[in-house]
Each structure stands twice: as structure tokens, then as C-alpha cells.
CSV table of C-alpha atoms in Angstrom, one decimal:
chain,number,residue,atom,x,y,z
Z,131,MET,CA,8.8,12.3,20.2
Z,132,PRO,CA,10.0,15.8,21.2
Z,133,GLU,CA,7.4,18.5,21.2
Z,134,LEU,CA,8.3,21.2,18.8
Z,135,LYS,CA,8.0,24.9,20.0
Z,136,PHE,CA,5.5,27.2,18.4
Z,137,SER,CA,8.0,29.7,16.8
Z,138,ARG,CA,7.6,32.6,14.5
Z,139,ARG,CA,10.1,30.9,12.1
Z,140,LYS,CA,7.8,27.8,11.8
Z,141,LEU,CA,4.7,29.8,11.3
Z,142,LEU,CA,6.4,31.7,8.4
Z,143,GLY,CA,7.6,28.4,7.0
Z,144,SER,CA,4.1,26.9,7.0
Z,145,ALA,CA,2.5,30.0,5.6
Z,146,ALA,CA,5.1,29.9,2.7
Z,147,LEU,CA,4.0,26.3,2.1
Z,148,ALA,CA,0.4,27.4,1.6
Z,149,GLY,CA,1.1,28.4,-2.0
Z,150,ILE,CA,3.2,25.3,-2.6
Z,151,ALA,CA,4.6,25.0,-6.2
Z,152,PRO,CA,5.0,21.6,-7.9
Z,153,SER,CA,8.8,21.6,-7.7
Z,154,ILE,CA,8.6,22.3,-4.0
Z,155,ALA,CA,6.0,19.6,-3.6
Z,156,THR,CA,8.3,17.2,-5.3
Z,157,LYS,CA,11.2,18.2,-3.0
Z,158,ALA,CA,8.8,17.8,0.0
Z,159,MET,CA,7.9,14.4,-1.2
Z,160,ALA,CA,11.5,13.3,-1.6
Z,161,ALA,CA,12.4,14.6,1.9
Z,162,HIS,CA,9.3,13.0,3.4
Z,163,HIS,CA,10.5,9.6,2.2
Z,164,SER,CA,14.1,9.8,2.9
Z,165,LYS,CA,14.1,11.3,6.5
Z,166,ASN,CA,10.6,11.5,7.8
Z,167,ALA,CA,10.1,11.3,11.5
Z,168,LYS,CA,8.0,8.3,12.4
Z,169,ALA,CA,5.6,7.3,15.2
Z,170,THR,CA,6.4,4.0,16.8
Z,171,LEU,CA,4.1,1.1,17.6
Z,172,LYS,CA,5.5,-1.4,20.0
Z,173,LYS,CA,4.2,-4.9,21.0
Z,174,GLY,CA,0.7,-4.5,22.3
Z,175,GLY,CA,0.4,-1.0,20.9
Z,176,VAL,CA,-2.8,0.7,20.3
Z,177,MET,CA,-3.6,3.0,17.3
Z,178,VAL,CA,-6.7,5.1,16.5
Z,179,PHE,CA,-7.6,6.4,13.1
Z,180,GLN,CA,-9.8,9.6,13.4
Z,181,GLY,CA,-11.4,11.8,10.8
Z,182,ASP,CA,-14.4,12.2,8.5
Z,183,SER,CA,-16.0,10.2,5.6
Z,184,ILE,CA,-12.6,9.5,4.1
Z,185,THR,CA,-11.5,7.7,7.2
Z,186,ASP,CA,-15.1,6.3,7.9
Z,187,ALA,CA,-15.3,4.7,4.5
Z,188,GLY,CA,-18.6,2.9,5.2
Z,189,ARG,CA,-17.5,1.3,8.5
Z,190,ASN,CA,-20.1,-0.5,10.6
Z,191,LYS,CA,-20.5,1.9,13.5
Z,192,LYS,CA,-22.7,-0.3,15.7
Z,193,ASP,CA,-20.6,-2.0,18.4
Z,194,PRO,CA,-17.3,-1.3,16.6
Z,195,LYS,CA,-14.6,-3.8,17.2
Z,196,PRO,CA,-10.8,-3.4,16.9
Z,197,ASN,CA,-8.8,-5.1,14.0
Z,198,GLU,CA,-12.0,-6.1,12.1
Z,199,GLN,CA,-12.8,-5.1,8.5
Z,200,LYS,CA,-16.5,-4.4,9.0
Z,201,SER,CA,-15.7,-2.0,11.8
Z,202,PHE,CA,-13.0,-0.4,9.7
Z,203,GLY,CA,-14.7,0.2,6.4
Z,204,LYS,CA,-13.0,0.0,3.1
Z,205,GLY,CA,-10.8,3.0,3.0
Z,206,TYR,CA,-7.2,4.0,3.6
Z,207,ALA,CA,-7.5,3.3,7.4
Z,208,TRP,CA,-8.4,-0.3,6.7
Z,209,MET,CA,-5.7,-0.6,4.0
Z,210,ALA,CA,-3.2,0.8,6.4
Z,211,GLY,CA,-4.5,-1.0,9.5
Z,212,SER,CA,-4.8,-4.5,7.8
Z,213,GLN,CA,-1.2,-4.1,6.4
Z,214,LEU,CA,0.0,-3.3,9.9
Z,215,LEU,CA,-1.7,-6.3,11.5
Z,216,ILE,CA,-0.7,-8.7,8.7
Z,217,SER,CA,2.9,-7.6,8.5
Z,218,ASN,CA,3.4,-7.8,12.2
Z,219,PRO,CA,1.6,-10.9,13.2
Z,220,THR,CA,3.4,-11.4,16.6
Z,221,HIS,CA,2.9,-7.8,17.8
Z,222,LYS,CA,-0.7,-8.1,19.0
Z,223,LEU,CA,-1.6,-4.6,17.9
Z,224,THR,CA,-5.0,-3.1,18.7
Z,225,LEU,CA,-6.3,-0.8,15.9
Z,226,HIS,CA,-9.5,1.2,16.0
Z,227,ASN,CA,-11.2,3.3,13.3
Z,228,ARG,CA,-13.4,6.1,14.7
Z,229,GLY,CA,-13.9,8.3,11.6
Z,230,ILE,CA,-17.5,9.6,11.1
Z,231,SER,CA,-18.8,10.8,7.7
Z,232,GLY,CA,-19.4,14.6,7.5
Z,233,ASN,CA,-17.4,15.5,10.6
Z,234,LYS,CA,-15.6,18.8,11.1
Z,235,VAL,CA,-13.1,19.4,13.9
Z,236,HIS,CA,-15.6,20.6,16.4
Z,237,GLN,CA,-17.6,17.4,15.8
Z,238,LEU,CA,-14.6,15.4,16.6
Z,239,ALA,CA,-14.3,17.4,19.8
Z,240,ASP,CA,-18.0,16.6,20.7
Z,241,ARG,CA,-17.2,12.8,20.8
Z,242,TRP,CA,-13.5,12.9,21.8
Z,243,ASP,CA,-13.6,11.4,25.2
Z,244,LYS,CA,-15.5,8.3,24.0
Z,245,ASP,CA,-14.0,8.0,20.5
Z,246,CYS,CA,-10.4,8.8,21.2
Z,247,LEU,CA,-9.2,9.4,24.9
Z,248,GLU,CA,-10.9,6.4,26.4
Z,249,LEU,CA,-9.3,4.2,23.8
Z,250,LYS,CA,-5.9,5.3,25.1
Z,251,PRO,CA,-4.0,5.3,21.8
Z,252,ASP,CA,-0.2,5.1,21.6
Z,253,VAL,CA,-0.5,6.5,18.1
Z,254,LEU,CA,-3.3,8.7,17.0
Z,255,SER,CA,-3.7,9.6,13.3
Z,256,ILE,CA,-6.1,12.4,12.4
Z,257,LEU,CA,-7.3,13.4,8.9
Z,258,ILE,CA,-9.8,16.3,9.2
Z,259,GLY,CA,-10.5,19.5,7.3
Z,260,VAL,CA,-12.3,18.9,4.0
Z,261,ASN,CA,-15.8,19.4,5.5
Z,262,ASP,CA,-14.6,22.4,7.4
Z,263,ILE,CA,-14.2,24.2,4.1
Z,264,TRP,CA,-16.7,22.3,2.0
Z,265,HIS,CA,-19.7,22.9,4.3
Z,266,GLY,CA,-18.8,26.6,4.3
Z,267,LEU,CA,-18.7,26.7,0.5
Z,268,ASN,CA,-22.1,25.2,0.2
Z,269,GLY,CA,-23.6,27.5,2.9
Z,270,ARG,CA,-24.1,24.8,5.7
Z,271,TYR,CA,-21.4,26.2,8.0
Z,272,ASP,CA,-19.9,29.5,9.0
Z,273,GLY,CA,-16.6,28.4,10.2
Z,274,THR,CA,-13.4,29.8,8.6
Z,275,ALA,CA,-9.8,28.6,8.3
Z,276,LYS,CA,-9.1,30.3,11.5
Z,277,THR,CA,-12.0,28.4,13.2
Z,278,TYR,CA,-10.5,25.2,11.9
Z,279,GLU,CA,-7.0,26.0,13.3
Z,280,ASP,CA,-8.3,27.2,16.7
Z,281,ASP,CA,-10.6,24.2,17.1
Z,282,PHE,CA,-7.8,21.8,16.0
Z,283,HIS,CA,-5.3,23.5,18.4
Z,284,ALA,CA,-7.8,23.1,21.3
Z,285,LEU,CA,-8.4,19.5,20.4
Z,286,LEU,CA,-4.7,18.7,20.3
Z,287,GLU,CA,-4.0,20.4,23.6
Z,288,ARG,CA,-6.8,18.5,25.2
Z,289,THR,CA,-5.4,15.2,23.8
Z,290,LYS,CA,-1.9,15.8,25.0
Z,291,LYS,CA,-3.2,16.8,28.5
Z,292,ALA,CA,-5.2,13.5,28.8
Z,293,LEU,CA,-2.6,11.3,27.0
Z,294,PRO,CA,0.8,12.9,27.6
Z,295,LYS,CA,2.7,10.1,25.8
Z,296,VAL,CA,0.5,9.9,22.7
Z,297,GLN,CA,2.3,10.1,19.4
Z,298,LEU,CA,0.3,12.3,17.0
Z,299,ILE,CA,0.1,11.9,13.2
Z,300,ILE,CA,-1.6,14.8,11.4
Z,301,CYS,CA,-2.5,14.1,7.8
Z,302,GLU,CA,-2.8,17.0,5.3
Z,303,PRO,CA,-6.3,17.6,4.0
Z,304,PHE,CA,-6.3,17.2,0.2
Z,305,VAL,CA,-8.6,17.5,-2.8
Z,306,LEU,CA,-8.3,16.4,-6.4
Z,307,LYS,CA,-9.3,19.0,-9.0
Z,308,CYS,CA,-12.4,17.2,-10.3
Z,309,GLY,CA,-16.0,16.2,-9.4
Z,310,ALA,CA,-17.2,18.5,-6.7
Z,311,VAL,CA,-14.0,20.5,-6.4
Z,312,ASN,CA,-14.0,23.6,-8.6
Z,313,ASP,CA,-12.1,27.0,-8.6
Z,314,LYS,CA,-14.2,28.3,-5.6
Z,315,TRP,CA,-12.1,26.1,-3.4
Z,316,PHE,CA,-8.9,28.0,-4.1
Z,317,PRO,CA,-6.9,29.7,-2.7
Z,318,GLU,CA,-9.0,29.2,0.5
Z,319,PHE,CA,-8.3,25.5,0.7
Z,320,ASP,CA,-4.5,26.2,0.9
Z,321,LYS,CA,-5.2,28.0,4.2
Z,322,TYR,CA,-6.6,24.7,5.7
Z,323,ARG,CA,-3.6,22.7,4.5
Z,324,ALA,CA,-1.2,25.3,6.0
Z,325,ALA,CA,-3.2,25.2,9.3
Z,326,ALA,CA,-2.9,21.4,9.5
Z,327,LYS,CA,0.8,21.6,8.8
Z,328,LYS,CA,1.3,24.4,11.4
Z,329,MET,CA,-0.7,22.2,14.0
Z,330,ALA,CA,1.6,19.3,13.2
Z,331,GLN,CA,4.7,21.4,13.8
Z,332,ALA,CA,3.3,23.1,16.9
Z,333,HIS,CA,2.2,19.9,18.5
Z,334,GLY,CA,5.3,17.7,17.6
Z,335,ALA,CA,3.1,15.5,15.3
Z,336,VAL,CA,4.4,13.6,12.3
Z,337,PHE,CA,2.9,15.2,9.2
Z,338,VAL,CA,1.7,13.1,6.2
Z,339,PRO,CA,1.7,15.3,3.1
Z,340,PHE,CA,-1.3,13.9,1.2
Z,341,GLN,CA,-1.8,16.9,-1.0
Z,342,SER,CA,1.8,16.9,-2.1
Z,343,MET,CA,1.4,13.1,-2.8
Z,344,PHE,CA,-1.7,13.6,-4.9
Z,345,ASP,CA,-0.1,16.6,-6.7
Z,346,GLU,CA,2.6,14.0,-7.8
Z,347,ALA,CA,0.0,11.4,-8.5
Z,348,VAL,CA,-1.8,13.4,-11.1
Z,349,LYS,CA,1.4,13.3,-13.2
Z,350,TYR,CA,0.7,9.6,-13.8
Z,351,ALA,CA,-3.2,9.3,-13.9
Z,352,PRO,CA,-5.9,11.9,-14.0
Z,353,PRO,CA,-7.5,13.3,-10.8
Z,354,LYS,CA,-10.6,11.2,-11.2
Z,355,HIS,CA,-8.5,8.0,-11.0
Z,356,TRP,CA,-7.5,8.8,-7.5
Z,357,ALA,CA,-10.9,10.4,-6.2
Z,358,GLY,CA,-13.9,10.4,-8.5
Z,359,ASP,CA,-15.6,13.3,-6.8
Z,360,GLY,CA,-12.4,15.1,-5.9
Z,361,VAL,CA,-12.8,14.4,-2.2
Z,362,HIS,CA,-13.4,10.6,-1.6
Z,363,PRO,CA,-10.5,8.4,-2.7
Z,364,SER,CA,-10.9,5.6,-5.1
Z,365,PRO,CA,-9.3,2.3,-4.0
Z,366,HIS,CA,-6.2,3.5,-5.8
Z,367,GLY,CA,-6.2,6.8,-3.9
Z,368,ALA,CA,-6.8,4.9,-0.6
Z,369,SER,CA,-3.9,2.5,-1.3
Z,370,LEU,CA,-1.5,5.4,-2.0
Z,371,MET,CA,-2.7,7.1,1.3
Z,372,ALA,CA,-2.1,3.8,3.2
Z,373,HIS,CA,1.4,3.5,1.8
Z,374,PHE,CA,2.3,7.1,2.8
Z,375,LEU,CA,0.7,6.8,6.2
Z,376,LEU,CA,2.6,3.6,6.9
Z,377,ASN,CA,5.8,5.4,5.8
Z,378,SER,CA,5.2,7.5,8.9
Z,379,ILE,CA,5.0,4.5,11.3
Z,380,GLN,CA,7.6,2.1,12.5
Z,381,VAL,CA,6.8,-1.1,14.4
Z,382,SER,CA,9.5,-2.0,16.9
V,287,MET,CA,22.8,-9.9,-5.3
V,288,PRO,CA,24.7,-13.1,-4.6
V,289,GLU,CA,23.4,-16.2,-6.3
V,290,LEU,CA,22.5,-18.9,-3.9
V,291,LYS,CA,23.7,-22.4,-4.5
V,292,PHE,CA,21.4,-25.2,-5.3
V,293,SER,CA,21.8,-27.3,-2.1
V,294,ARG,CA,20.2,-30.4,-0.8
V,295,ARG,CA,19.5,-28.6,2.5
V,296,LYS,CA,17.6,-25.8,0.7
V,297,LEU,CA,15.6,-28.4,-1.3
V,298,LEU,CA,14.5,-30.1,1.9
V,299,GLY,CA,13.7,-26.7,3.4
V,300,SER,CA,11.4,-25.7,0.6
V,301,ALA,CA,9.8,-29.1,0.5
V,302,ALA,CA,9.0,-28.7,4.2
V,303,LEU,CA,7.5,-25.4,3.5
V,304,ALA,CA,5.1,-26.9,1.1
V,305,GLY,CA,2.8,-28.1,3.9
V,306,ILE,CA,3.2,-24.8,5.7
V,307,ALA,CA,1.4,-24.5,9.0
V,308,PRO,CA,-0.2,-21.2,10.2
V,309,SER,CA,2.4,-20.7,12.9
V,310,ILE,CA,5.2,-21.3,10.5
V,311,ALA,CA,3.5,-18.8,8.1
V,312,THR,CA,3.3,-16.3,11.0
V,313,LYS,CA,7.0,-16.7,11.7
V,314,ALA,CA,7.8,-16.5,8.0
V,315,MET,CA,5.9,-13.2,7.8
V,316,ALA,CA,7.6,-11.7,10.8
V,317,ALA,CA,11.0,-12.8,9.3
V,318,HIS,CA,10.1,-11.3,5.9
V,319,HIS,CA,9.4,-7.9,7.3
V,320,SER,CA,12.3,-7.7,9.7
V,321,LYS,CA,15.2,-8.9,7.7
V,322,ASN,CA,14.1,-9.4,4.1
V,323,ALA,CA,16.7,-9.0,1.4
V,324,LYS,CA,15.7,-6.3,-1.0
V,325,ALA,CA,16.2,-5.5,-4.7
V,326,THR,CA,17.6,-2.0,-5.3
V,327,LEU,CA,16.3,0.5,-7.8
V,328,LYS,CA,18.8,3.4,-8.4
V,329,LYS,CA,18.2,6.8,-10.2
V,330,GLY,CA,17.2,6.0,-13.8
V,331,GLY,CA,16.4,2.4,-12.8
V,332,VAL,CA,14.1,0.2,-14.9
V,333,MET,CA,11.6,-2.4,-13.5
V,334,VAL,CA,9.4,-4.9,-15.3
V,335,PHE,CA,6.4,-6.6,-13.7
V,336,GLN,CA,5.6,-9.9,-15.3
V,337,GLY,CA,2.9,-12.5,-14.9
V,338,ASP,CA,-0.6,-13.4,-15.7
V,339,SER,CA,-4.1,-11.8,-15.2
V,340,ILE,CA,-3.3,-10.9,-11.7
V,341,THR,CA,-0.5,-8.7,-13.1
V,342,ASP,CA,-2.3,-7.7,-16.2
V,343,ALA,CA,-5.3,-6.4,-14.4
V,344,GLY,CA,-7.0,-5.0,-17.5
V,345,ARG,CA,-4.1,-3.0,-18.8
V,346,ASN,CA,-4.3,-1.5,-22.3
V,347,LYS,CA,-1.9,-3.7,-24.3
V,348,LYS,CA,-1.9,-1.8,-27.5
V,349,ASP,CA,1.3,0.3,-27.7
V,350,PRO,CA,2.1,0.0,-23.9
V,351,LYS,CA,3.9,3.0,-22.3
V,352,PRO,CA,6.0,3.1,-19.1
V,353,ASN,CA,4.8,4.8,-16.0
V,354,GLU,CA,1.2,5.2,-17.4
V,355,GLN,CA,-1.9,4.0,-15.6
V,356,LYS,CA,-3.8,2.7,-18.7
V,357,SER,CA,-0.8,0.7,-19.7
V,358,PHE,CA,-0.5,-0.7,-16.2
V,359,GLY,CA,-4.1,-1.7,-15.4
V,360,LYS,CA,-5.7,-1.5,-12.0
V,361,GLY,CA,-3.9,-4.3,-10.1
V,362,TYR,CA,-1.1,-4.7,-7.6
V,363,ALA,CA,1.5,-3.8,-10.3
V,364,TRP,CA,0.0,-0.4,-10.7
V,365,MET,CA,-0.5,0.2,-7.0
V,366,ALA,CA,3.2,-0.8,-6.4
V,367,GLY,CA,4.4,1.0,-9.5
V,368,SER,CA,2.5,4.3,-8.9
V,369,GLN,CA,3.7,4.3,-5.2
V,370,LEU,CA,7.3,3.9,-6.4
V,371,LEU,CA,7.0,6.7,-8.9
V,372,ILE,CA,5.2,9.1,-6.5
V,373,SER,CA,7.4,8.4,-3.6
V,374,ASN,CA,10.5,9.0,-5.6
V,375,PRO,CA,9.8,11.9,-7.8
V,376,THR,CA,13.5,12.7,-8.5
V,377,HIS,CA,14.6,9.2,-9.4
V,378,LYS,CA,13.3,9.1,-13.1
V,379,LEU,CA,12.3,5.5,-12.8
V,380,THR,CA,11.0,3.6,-15.8
V,381,LEU,CA,8.3,1.0,-14.9
V,382,HIS,CA,6.7,-1.5,-17.3
V,383,ASN,CA,3.9,-3.9,-16.9
V,384,ARG,CA,3.9,-6.9,-19.3
V,385,GLY,CA,1.6,-9.3,-17.5
V,386,ILE,CA,-0.9,-11.1,-19.9
V,387,SER,CA,-4.1,-12.7,-18.7
V,388,GLY,CA,-4.1,-16.5,-18.9
V,389,ASN,CA,-0.4,-16.9,-19.1
V,390,LYS,CA,1.5,-20.0,-17.8
V,391,VAL,CA,5.3,-20.1,-17.6
V,392,HIS,CA,5.8,-21.4,-21.1
V,393,GLN,CA,3.7,-18.6,-22.5
V,394,LEU,CA,6.0,-16.0,-20.8
V,395,ALA,CA,8.9,-17.9,-22.4
V,396,ASP,CA,7.2,-17.4,-25.9
V,397,ARG,CA,7.2,-13.6,-25.6
V,398,TRP,CA,10.3,-13.2,-23.3
V,399,ASP,CA,12.7,-11.5,-25.7
V,400,LYS,CA,10.2,-8.7,-26.6
V,401,ASP,CA,8.3,-8.5,-23.3
V,402,CYS,CA,11.3,-8.8,-20.9
V,403,LEU,CA,14.9,-9.0,-22.2
V,404,GLU,CA,14.6,-6.1,-24.6
V,405,LEU,CA,13.3,-3.8,-21.9
V,406,LYS,CA,16.6,-4.4,-20.0
V,407,PRO,CA,15.2,-4.3,-16.4
V,408,ASP,CA,17.3,-3.7,-13.4
V,409,VAL,CA,14.7,-5.3,-11.3
V,410,LEU,CA,12.3,-8.0,-12.7
V,411,SER,CA,9.3,-9.1,-10.6
V,412,ILE,CA,7.5,-12.3,-11.7
V,413,LEU,CA,4.2,-13.7,-10.4
V,414,ILE,CA,3.3,-16.8,-12.3
V,415,GLY,CA,1.8,-20.2,-11.5
V,416,VAL,CA,-2.0,-20.1,-10.8
V,417,ASN,CA,-2.9,-20.9,-14.5
V,418,ASP,CA,-0.2,-23.6,-14.6
V,419,ILE,CA,-2.3,-25.6,-12.0
V,420,TRP,CA,-5.8,-24.1,-12.8
V,421,HIS,CA,-5.8,-25.0,-16.5
V,422,GLY,CA,-4.7,-28.5,-15.6
V,423,LEU,CA,-7.5,-28.8,-13.1
V,424,ASN,CA,-10.1,-27.9,-15.8
V,425,GLY,CA,-8.6,-30.1,-18.4
V,426,ARG,CA,-7.2,-27.4,-20.6
V,427,TYR,CA,-3.5,-28.2,-20.0
V,428,ASP,CA,-1.3,-31.2,-19.3
V,429,GLY,CA,1.5,-29.6,-17.4
V,430,THR,CA,2.4,-30.7,-13.8
V,431,ALA,CA,4.2,-29.0,-11.0
V,432,LYS,CA,7.4,-30.4,-12.4
V,433,THR,CA,6.7,-28.8,-15.8
V,434,TYR,CA,6.1,-25.5,-14.0
V,435,GLU,CA,9.4,-25.8,-12.2
V,436,ASP,CA,11.4,-27.0,-15.2
V,437,ASP,CA,10.0,-24.2,-17.4
V,438,PHE,CA,10.5,-21.6,-14.6
V,439,HIS,CA,14.2,-22.8,-14.1
V,440,ALA,CA,14.8,-22.5,-17.9
V,441,LEU,CA,13.3,-19.1,-18.1
V,442,LEU,CA,15.3,-17.8,-15.2
V,443,GLU,CA,18.6,-19.3,-16.6
V,444,ARG,CA,17.9,-17.6,-20.0
V,445,THR,CA,17.1,-14.3,-18.2
V,446,LYS,CA,20.4,-14.3,-16.2
V,447,LYS,CA,22.4,-15.2,-19.3
V,448,ALA,CA,20.9,-12.2,-21.2
V,449,LEU,CA,20.9,-9.8,-18.3
V,450,PRO,CA,23.7,-10.9,-15.9
V,451,LYS,CA,23.1,-8.0,-13.4
V,452,VAL,CA,19.3,-8.3,-13.2
V,453,GLN,CA,17.8,-8.4,-9.7
V,454,LEU,CA,15.0,-11.0,-9.6
V,455,ILE,CA,11.9,-10.9,-7.4
V,456,ILE,CA,9.9,-14.1,-7.5
V,457,CYS,CA,6.3,-13.8,-6.0
V,458,GLU,CA,4.7,-16.8,-4.4
V,459,PRO,CA,1.6,-18.0,-6.3
V,460,PHE,CA,-1.4,-17.8,-4.0
V,461,VAL,CA,-5.1,-18.6,-3.8
V,462,LEU,CA,-7.8,-17.7,-1.4
V,463,LYS,CA,-10.2,-20.6,-0.4
V,464,CYS,CA,-13.4,-19.2,-2.0
V,465,GLY,CA,-15.0,-18.7,-5.4
V,466,ALA,CA,-13.3,-21.0,-8.0
V,467,VAL,CA,-10.8,-22.5,-5.5
V,468,ASN,CA,-12.1,-25.7,-3.9
V,469,ASP,CA,-10.6,-28.8,-2.3
V,470,LYS,CA,-9.4,-30.2,-5.6
V,471,TRP,CA,-6.6,-27.6,-5.6
V,472,PHE,CA,-4.9,-29.2,-2.6
V,473,PRO,CA,-2.4,-30.4,-1.7
V,474,GLU,CA,-1.3,-30.1,-5.4
V,475,PHE,CA,-1.2,-26.3,-5.2
V,476,ASP,CA,1.4,-26.4,-2.4
V,477,LYS,CA,3.9,-28.1,-4.9
V,478,TYR,CA,3.6,-25.0,-7.1
V,479,ARG,CA,4.3,-22.7,-4.2
V,480,ALA,CA,7.2,-24.8,-3.1
V,481,ALA,CA,8.6,-24.8,-6.7
V,482,ALA,CA,8.4,-21.0,-6.8
V,483,LYS,CA,10.2,-20.7,-3.5
V,484,LYS,CA,12.9,-23.2,-4.7
V,485,MET,CA,13.4,-21.2,-7.9
V,486,ALA,CA,13.9,-18.0,-5.8
V,487,GLN,CA,16.5,-19.7,-3.7
V,488,ALA,CA,18.2,-21.3,-6.6
V,489,HIS,CA,18.4,-18.2,-8.6
V,490,GLY,CA,19.2,-15.6,-5.9
V,491,ALA,CA,15.9,-13.9,-6.1
V,492,VAL,CA,14.1,-12.1,-3.5
V,493,PHE,CA,11.0,-14.1,-2.6
V,494,VAL,CA,7.6,-12.3,-1.8
V,495,PRO,CA,5.5,-14.7,0.4
V,496,PHE,CA,2.1,-13.8,-0.9
V,497,GLN,CA,0.4,-17.1,0.3
V,498,SER,CA,1.8,-16.6,3.8
V,499,MET,CA,0.5,-13.0,3.6
V,500,PHE,CA,-3.0,-14.0,2.6
V,501,ASP,CA,-2.9,-16.8,5.3
V,502,GLU,CA,-2.5,-14.0,7.7
V,503,ALA,CA,-5.0,-11.8,6.0
V,504,VAL,CA,-7.9,-14.2,6.4
V,505,LYS,CA,-7.7,-13.8,10.2
V,506,TYR,CA,-9.0,-10.3,9.8
V,507,ALA,CA,-11.5,-10.5,6.9
V,508,PRO,CA,-13.0,-13.4,4.9
V,509,PRO,CA,-11.2,-14.8,1.8
V,510,LYS,CA,-13.7,-13.1,-0.6
V,511,HIS,CA,-12.7,-9.7,0.8
V,512,TRP,CA,-9.2,-10.3,-0.6
V,513,ALA,CA,-10.2,-12.1,-3.8
V,514,GLY,CA,-13.8,-12.7,-4.8
V,515,ASP,CA,-13.2,-15.7,-7.0
V,516,GLY,CA,-10.3,-16.9,-4.9
V,517,VAL,CA,-7.7,-16.1,-7.7
V,518,HIS,CA,-8.0,-12.4,-8.7
V,519,PRO,CA,-7.4,-10.0,-5.9
V,520,SER,CA,-9.9,-7.2,-4.9
V,521,PRO,CA,-8.4,-3.7,-4.5
V,522,HIS,CA,-7.8,-4.6,-0.9
V,523,GLY,CA,-5.9,-7.8,-1.9
V,524,ALA,CA,-4.0,-5.9,-4.6
V,525,SER,CA,-3.1,-3.1,-2.1
V,526,LEU,CA,-1.8,-5.6,0.4
V,527,MET,CA,0.3,-7.2,-2.4
V,528,ALA,CA,1.7,-3.9,-3.4
V,529,HIS,CA,2.7,-3.2,0.1
V,530,PHE,CA,4.5,-6.5,0.4
V,531,LEU,CA,6.1,-6.3,-2.9
V,532,LEU,CA,7.4,-2.7,-2.1
V,533,ASN,CA,8.8,-4.1,1.2
V,534,SER,CA,11.2,-6.2,-1.1
V,535,ILE,CA,12.4,-3.1,-3.0
V,536,GLN,CA,14.7,-0.3,-1.8
V,537,VAL,CA,15.2,2.9,-3.8
V,538,SER,CA,18.6,4.4,-3.3
């Protein structure tokens, strides 16, 4: 996958997306499905899912094993991972979940050698950001959107240095407007979304537009159907996420 | 979609599949994903999901509305349907769920005008069969695998006569070996699977190999993870089904 250059045009583009309107989201969704770049998993390929509680989803973290439900939890990562395994039975894929509940970017960095680089993924999917803002809103953290972006940038640079051929998937942080998510989150949260998109563009990653997806989803069922507390997806939210994530991966 | 001819070769082929071995299932799965024929939904397209409780999944059956979660329930039909709607926001699709808990094929036939033909689907997906055997096993029904096949054949003939351009998707009936599903189900159940596959071939339908899919799935998590009672899928089983069903549909 070619690495995209960090250009002023792209930065402006992602800044414009921060205040994304429903009609723009709709167009972004249509474009995502029709001509999205994809990461490729070949025979024997290794993929790592990284993130916070949304990725963790109650997985058994003692002696985690690849391709095993208990080590994967019950969230989008397992739904996507099991579908990859079951749909491609002759490919001998090795899939790992290393999401840990409560993590912010700097906590991924603290455990990155063991929980990412040493696993040598061909494809690495990262969903991180909701705690970076949430723990600030509730007074447990003093990081800002700039801290998030700077920490994320450093993590991705470190990753590409250690694994020059890794294919990156960066998932857009998202919230549903219900449960713990109130007006205090906005417009600050949009800065975190924009930073994730900017990091995807800057580092040649496939971007999965989860917030645009959920902005469409609430046209068909209320926010709490997709995520009861506004942050942690229901099985329906997780299934939708798995579908969109898989739309960004091809198995060859 | 071209209608396939009812040939002796195909009948023998589907009979051989009745006693499907894991390695054959694995090959069938790989083939399904790499070169499966697909039904096509165009802009303004209409799709109907039909079946029994697995399709019904607790939907609100009073005054059912298209594209609405409560009218769709919480099963694979909603997971697949919502993913179609959300992924294709500019296509103005109209999706209906008309599954009813407890139904066998002859009960679909009783309500077919109102609950299928009058909705004029471009794509019609049918998952039926588990009650046709189950109600026989528990003494509530005297139909056999031949009754199932004959009733299904008549229903499909009637459908094609009323809707000559309809694209059919026939889903393989499936069970997981846990809960209510014991040794009494076999090898009789394989006859129902073979009949569904034979009907797909005879009527030019896309066939979705749910049993082969679940035969793969149990390599990664126990049967009860996918369907607690062996018949009704968990959200994880439903998500897997939605993914496989969507693999049989293209939106153009």
C-alpha cells in the first residue's frame, strides 16, 4: 500500500470533515463501499486487532491464543475475526485480539512491543480514542485532541519502523448520542475523529468511517439500539462494525 | 439469473452432499466465497426475507413497515438488512421481513400472496425447514423430507409464475449439535438440507450454505456459542449468517 504524503491539502480536507454534515456522511459512506482501498491478507497472514474496551469486549487476557473465541471476547473483533476464519478455511490465518479496556493511545504505546510488534502482523487494525476524550471529560486525564494526535502519530511511526510492510487500518472513533454521551462531548469529539482520519491519510492506512456508519444507522433504529451507553456497541452495533471492517480487507 | 435444468447429474450431486464430510464442507465454503453467484439489488430495489422463527427473531408483526428495526426483529435478517441500508444510503432500497415463528413450508404457502407476492420483491430470500423436521420429531407433524421438498417446489413454481423476474436466494437449513438437537435428528436432517440445495439448483436460486458455515464455525467456538438451543442463533450466529447472506447479494 503506498504511503500517502503529509500534505497541507489533506490536512485541510480532514479538518473540513470534522464538522461532517449528514449529506456528506452519506456520500462518504457510498464512496467507502464503492471504491475503498483494502488491506490484503494472504495465505498464512497474521492480523492484530488493537484498541480499548470496544475491541477487548470481555476477552480472556490470561495466556491469549489466536483464533479462539475466549481470547477474542464478544465484540466486533470476534465477529470480524471469526467471519474471516470461517469464510477462508484454507488460508490458515492467524488472528489476535489485544484490545484492553480503558486504554488511551499512550497506554497502547506502553505495551506495544509485546502486544503488537512481536506478533508481526501483516494487517494491523487500531480503534482508539474514546477514552482519550472521555477520561478528560470526567477529570481523570489531562490529554487533549493534540495529545491524542501526537501520541498516535508517534505510535504509527514506531510501528512502520519496526514493521515496514505492515498494512494499517485506522478505525474512526465514534459515539452514539445516548447513555453517557451528552452535549459536553461536542464539538470536541469531532477533533478526535478528524485526528484519526488525518493519521490514516498521513500514514497510508485504510480508514474505516465508523462514525459516518453510525450516523447512517440512527436513521433506521435509535442510538441505544446500536450502543446502550453511547460508547460500547450492542451485538447489532458490533455486527455492523465487523461488516464495515471486513469491507476494508480482502483475502487473496 | 438463468434457470438451471433439473438434471440427473445435479440430483446425484446434491444427494452426495447430504452426507457432507468436513473436508468437503471446507471446499464448499471456499468455493462459495470465491465464485458464488449473486443476486443483484439495483436502485429502488425491493427485498423480502422469508422464513420461520430464525427469520422472525421477535419482530413486531402488527402493521409491519419496511426498513424499520422493530418490524425486522433482532436476527440475521435485521443484521443483513440494516447493513444493506446503511452501506448503500443512496439506493433507496425497500426491505421487508415476513418470517413467522413456527412456520413450515406449507404455512408459508398459506400466506404467500399477502406476505410475498404482493410485496413484489426483486430479491427473495427464504430460510425454511427446521420446523418441517422438528415438529415431526416431536410428534406435532406428519410431513417428511419428501413433503418438504414437494411443498417447497410448488411454492417456488408459484413464485416464479407470479414474479417471473424474481431473484431467489435459498438458505440451507442448519442446526448446531447442542440444546434441543440430539442424535435423533440425524441422518434425517441431511435429507432436508439436500432438498433445499436441490430446490436451489432446480429453480436457479443462489444457495447460501449455512450448515457448511456452521460446520466451520464450531472449529473456533463451541456449538452453543453460535446457537444456545441448537436451532435459534445467538447474535454471533446471526452476525455470521448476515455476513454470508450478504456475500450472496451485490448492490449495483
